[in-house]
Coordinates of C-alpha atoms in Angstrom, one line a residue:
Chain A
G1 CA 206.9 101.6 95.1
A2 CA 206.2 104.9 93.5
V3 CA 202.5 104.8 93.6
V4 CA 200.4 107.8 92.7
S5 CA 196.7 107.8 93.8
Q6 CA 194.2 110.0 92.0
H7 CA 190.7 110.7 93.2
P8 CA 188.0 110.6 92.2
S9 CA 188.2 108.3 89.2
W10 CA 185.0 109.6 87.7
V11 CA 182.9 112.7 88.4
I12 CA 179.8 114.1 86.9
C13 CA 178.8 117.6 87.7
K14 CA 176.5 120.3 86.6
S15 CA 177.6 123.2 84.4
G16 CA 178.8 126.1 86.6
T17 CA 179.9 124.1 89.5
S18 CA 183.5 123.4 90.6
V19 CA 185.2 120.1 90.9
K20 CA 188.3 119.2 92.8
I21 CA 190.7 116.4 91.8
E22 CA 193.3 115.1 94.2
C23 CA 196.6 113.6 93.4
R24 CA 198.7 111.9 96.1
S25 CA 202.1 110.3 96.1
L26 CA 201.6 107.3 98.5
D27 CA 205.1 106.1 99.1
F28 CA 207.4 108.9 98.1
Q29 CA 207.8 112.7 98.3
A30 CA 207.0 114.5 95.1
T31 CA 208.5 117.9 94.9
T32 CA 207.0 118.2 91.4
M33 CA 203.7 117.1 90.1
F34 CA 202.2 117.5 86.7
W35 CA 198.6 117.8 85.4
Y36 CA 197.7 116.6 82.0
R37 CA 194.5 116.6 80.0
Q38 CA 193.7 113.9 77.5
F39 CA 191.0 114.1 74.8
P40 CA 189.5 110.9 73.4
K41 CA 192.0 108.9 71.4
Q42 CA 194.6 111.6 71.7
S43 CA 197.9 112.0 73.5
L44 CA 198.4 113.8 76.8
M45 CA 198.6 117.5 76.9
L46 CA 200.6 119.1 79.7
M47 CA 198.5 121.7 81.5
A48 CA 200.7 122.8 84.3
T49 CA 203.7 121.9 86.5
S50 CA 203.2 122.1 90.2
N51 CA 206.0 122.5 92.7
E52 CA 205.5 122.1 96.4
G53 CA 205.0 125.4 98.2
S54 CA 205.0 127.6 95.1
K55 CA 202.7 128.7 92.4
A56 CA 202.0 126.3 89.5
T57 CA 203.5 127.0 86.1
Y58 CA 200.8 126.8 83.4
E59 CA 201.4 125.9 79.8
Q60 CA 200.5 128.4 77.1
G61 CA 196.8 128.5 76.5
V62 CA 195.7 127.0 79.8
E63 CA 193.5 129.3 81.9
K64 CA 195.0 129.5 85.3
D65 CA 191.9 131.0 86.8
K66 CA 189.8 128.1 85.5
F67 CA 192.2 125.3 86.5
L68 CA 193.4 126.1 90.0
I69 CA 196.3 124.0 91.2
N70 CA 197.5 123.7 94.7
H71 CA 200.5 121.8 95.9
A72 CA 200.4 122.3 99.6
S73 CA 202.5 119.3 100.7
L74 CA 205.1 117.0 99.3
T75 CA 202.5 114.3 98.8
L76 CA 199.4 116.1 97.6
S77 CA 198.5 118.3 94.7
T78 CA 194.9 119.3 93.8
L79 CA 193.4 120.5 90.5
T80 CA 190.1 122.5 90.8
V81 CA 188.1 123.0 87.7
T82 CA 186.1 126.2 88.5
S83 CA 182.8 127.0 86.9
A84 CA 183.0 123.9 84.8
H85 CA 181.4 123.9 81.4
P86 CA 180.7 120.9 79.0
E87 CA 183.9 121.7 77.0
D88 CA 185.9 121.0 80.2
S89 CA 184.7 117.4 80.0
S90 CA 187.9 115.3 79.6
F91 CA 190.2 112.8 81.1
Y92 CA 192.6 114.5 83.6
I93 CA 195.8 112.7 84.6
C94 CA 198.3 113.7 87.3
S95 CA 201.9 112.5 87.6
A96 CA 204.6 112.9 90.2
R97 CA 208.3 113.1 89.8
V98 CA 210.6 111.3 92.2
G99 CA 213.2 113.6 93.6
G100 CA 215.9 114.6 91.1
L101 CA 215.0 111.8 88.7
D102 CA 213.2 112.4 85.4
I103 CA 210.8 109.5 85.7
Q104 CA 207.1 110.5 86.2
Y105 CA 204.7 108.1 87.8
F106 CA 201.1 108.6 86.8
G107 CA 197.8 108.4 88.6
A108 CA 194.9 106.4 87.1
G109 CA 193.2 109.5 85.8
T110 CA 189.9 111.2 86.5
R111 CA 187.1 111.3 83.9
L112 CA 185.2 114.6 84.2
S113 CA 181.8 114.9 82.6
V114 CA 180.1 118.3 82.8
L115 CA 176.4 118.3 82.0
Chain B
A473 CA 214.2 121.2 70.0
Q474 CA 212.7 118.0 71.3
S475 CA 210.1 116.0 69.5
V476 CA 208.8 112.4 69.3
T477 CA 207.2 110.7 66.4
Q478 CA 205.3 107.5 66.6
L479 CA 205.1 106.2 63.1
D480 CA 202.0 104.0 63.4
S481 CA 198.8 105.1 65.0
H482 CA 197.5 101.6 64.9
V483 CA 199.2 98.2 64.9
S484 CA 197.4 94.8 64.7
V485 CA 199.2 91.5 65.5
S486 CA 198.0 88.0 66.1
E487 CA 198.4 86.5 69.5
G488 CA 201.8 84.8 69.8
T489 CA 203.5 86.9 67.1
P490 CA 206.1 89.6 67.5
V491 CA 205.2 93.2 68.3
L492 CA 207.1 96.2 66.9
L493 CA 206.0 99.7 67.8
R494 CA 208.1 102.4 66.2
C495 CA 209.3 105.6 67.7
N496 CA 211.7 108.3 66.4
Y497 CA 212.9 111.2 68.4
S498 CA 214.6 114.5 68.0
S499 CA 216.6 116.0 70.8
S500 CA 219.3 118.6 71.2
Y501 CA 220.9 116.7 74.1
S502 CA 221.4 113.1 75.1
P503 CA 217.8 112.2 75.7
S504 CA 216.0 110.2 78.3
L505 CA 213.4 108.1 76.5
F506 CA 210.5 106.2 77.9
W507 CA 207.7 103.8 76.8
Y508 CA 204.4 103.9 78.7
V509 CA 201.3 101.8 78.3
Q510 CA 197.8 103.0 78.9
H511 CA 194.9 100.6 79.2
P512 CA 191.4 102.0 78.6
N513 CA 190.3 104.6 81.1
K514 CA 193.5 104.0 83.1
G515 CA 196.6 106.1 83.9
L516 CA 200.0 105.4 82.3
Q517 CA 202.3 102.6 83.4
L518 CA 206.0 102.8 82.9
L519 CA 207.2 100.0 80.7
L520 CA 210.9 100.9 80.4
K521 CA 213.4 103.8 80.4
Y522 CA 216.6 104.6 78.5
T523 CA 219.2 106.7 80.1
S524 CA 222.4 105.9 78.2
A525 CA 223.5 103.1 80.5
A526 CA 222.8 100.4 77.8
T527 CA 221.3 100.7 74.4
L528 CA 219.1 97.6 74.8
V529 CA 216.6 98.2 77.6
K530 CA 214.5 95.5 79.1
G531 CA 211.2 96.4 80.6
I532 CA 208.2 94.8 82.3
N533 CA 205.9 92.2 80.7
G534 CA 208.5 91.0 78.2
F535 CA 208.9 94.3 76.4
E536 CA 212.2 95.7 75.4
A537 CA 213.5 98.7 73.4
E538 CA 216.7 99.4 71.6
F539 CA 218.2 102.9 71.4
K540 CA 219.8 103.6 68.1
K541 CA 221.5 107.0 68.0
S542 CA 222.4 106.8 64.4
E543 CA 218.8 106.3 63.5
T544 CA 217.3 108.4 66.3
S545 CA 215.0 105.6 67.0
F546 CA 213.7 103.8 70.2
H547 CA 211.5 101.1 68.9
L548 CA 209.5 98.9 71.3
T549 CA 209.4 95.1 70.8
K550 CA 208.1 92.0 72.3
P551 CA 208.7 88.5 71.0
S552 CA 205.2 87.1 71.5
A553 CA 202.1 89.2 71.9
H554 CA 199.5 88.4 74.5
M555 CA 195.9 89.4 74.5
S556 CA 196.5 91.5 77.6
D557 CA 199.0 93.6 75.6
A558 CA 196.2 95.3 73.8
A559 CA 196.4 99.0 74.8
E560 CA 197.7 102.4 73.8
Y561 CA 201.5 102.8 73.9
F562 CA 203.2 106.2 74.2
C563 CA 206.9 107.0 73.5
V564 CA 208.1 109.9 75.6
V565 CA 211.2 112.0 75.6
S566 CA 212.2 113.9 78.7
F567 CA 214.0 117.2 78.7
L568 CA 215.2 119.7 81.2
T569 CA 213.7 123.2 81.1
S570 CA 213.7 125.9 83.7
G571 CA 215.0 123.5 86.3
T572 CA 212.3 120.9 85.7
Y573 CA 212.2 117.7 83.6
K574 CA 209.2 117.8 81.3
Y575 CA 207.8 115.1 79.1
I576 CA 207.0 115.3 75.4
F577 CA 204.6 112.6 74.4
G578 CA 204.3 110.9 71.0
T579 CA 200.8 110.7 69.6
G580 CA 200.4 107.1 70.7
T581 CA 200.1 103.7 69.0
R582 CA 197.1 101.6 69.6
L583 CA 198.0 97.9 69.7
K584 CA 195.3 95.4 68.8
V585 CA 196.0 91.7 69.5
L586 CA 193.9 89.3 67.4
A587 CA 193.0 85.9 68.8

């Protein structure tokens, strides 16, 4: 149980285009989802916390207009990287929290390469 | 304030020998602590979790961790390393803020297993 699916696993796009990444909880309802960014050989950096039906809470220094997060249902959150630039190239990972528990279950990640 | 320190960025062991990955934490409250493993280009997999029920926590794949409050440590161990254990390991502390549990990640320890 507690499976989180993230799609796509790898995406290459041209500079200036937008990319959408999906995060789904397959066998549970996730009232809260999280989006992380991971640079090569570094730890995970929390970008934003997404609660179903409300606006995401962004961490300091994360541009909310560049990284659009939507959590329209209890099983789906999306991250859209708008007007992507090469510096946005990174590994993006989502996670979902099960109910009132403090365990997060992680997706397999999305590697974004912006040319 | 909450923080996590992983004392070794890299650990190398021979196959069949014990593994010790060190983690120290700082928390204002009784913490929830986790160990996650990340294989290359993959998401994070939960190995084990401490939540005050028992100081010795057994996880998957033969890993276990011992919570020592007096030492503020939560070291991860395994009696005998396997080649498939080679990966990045993250120690995580969870804390409640603004009604949401958030994670603080350690910087990670890369485990190398030598044949």
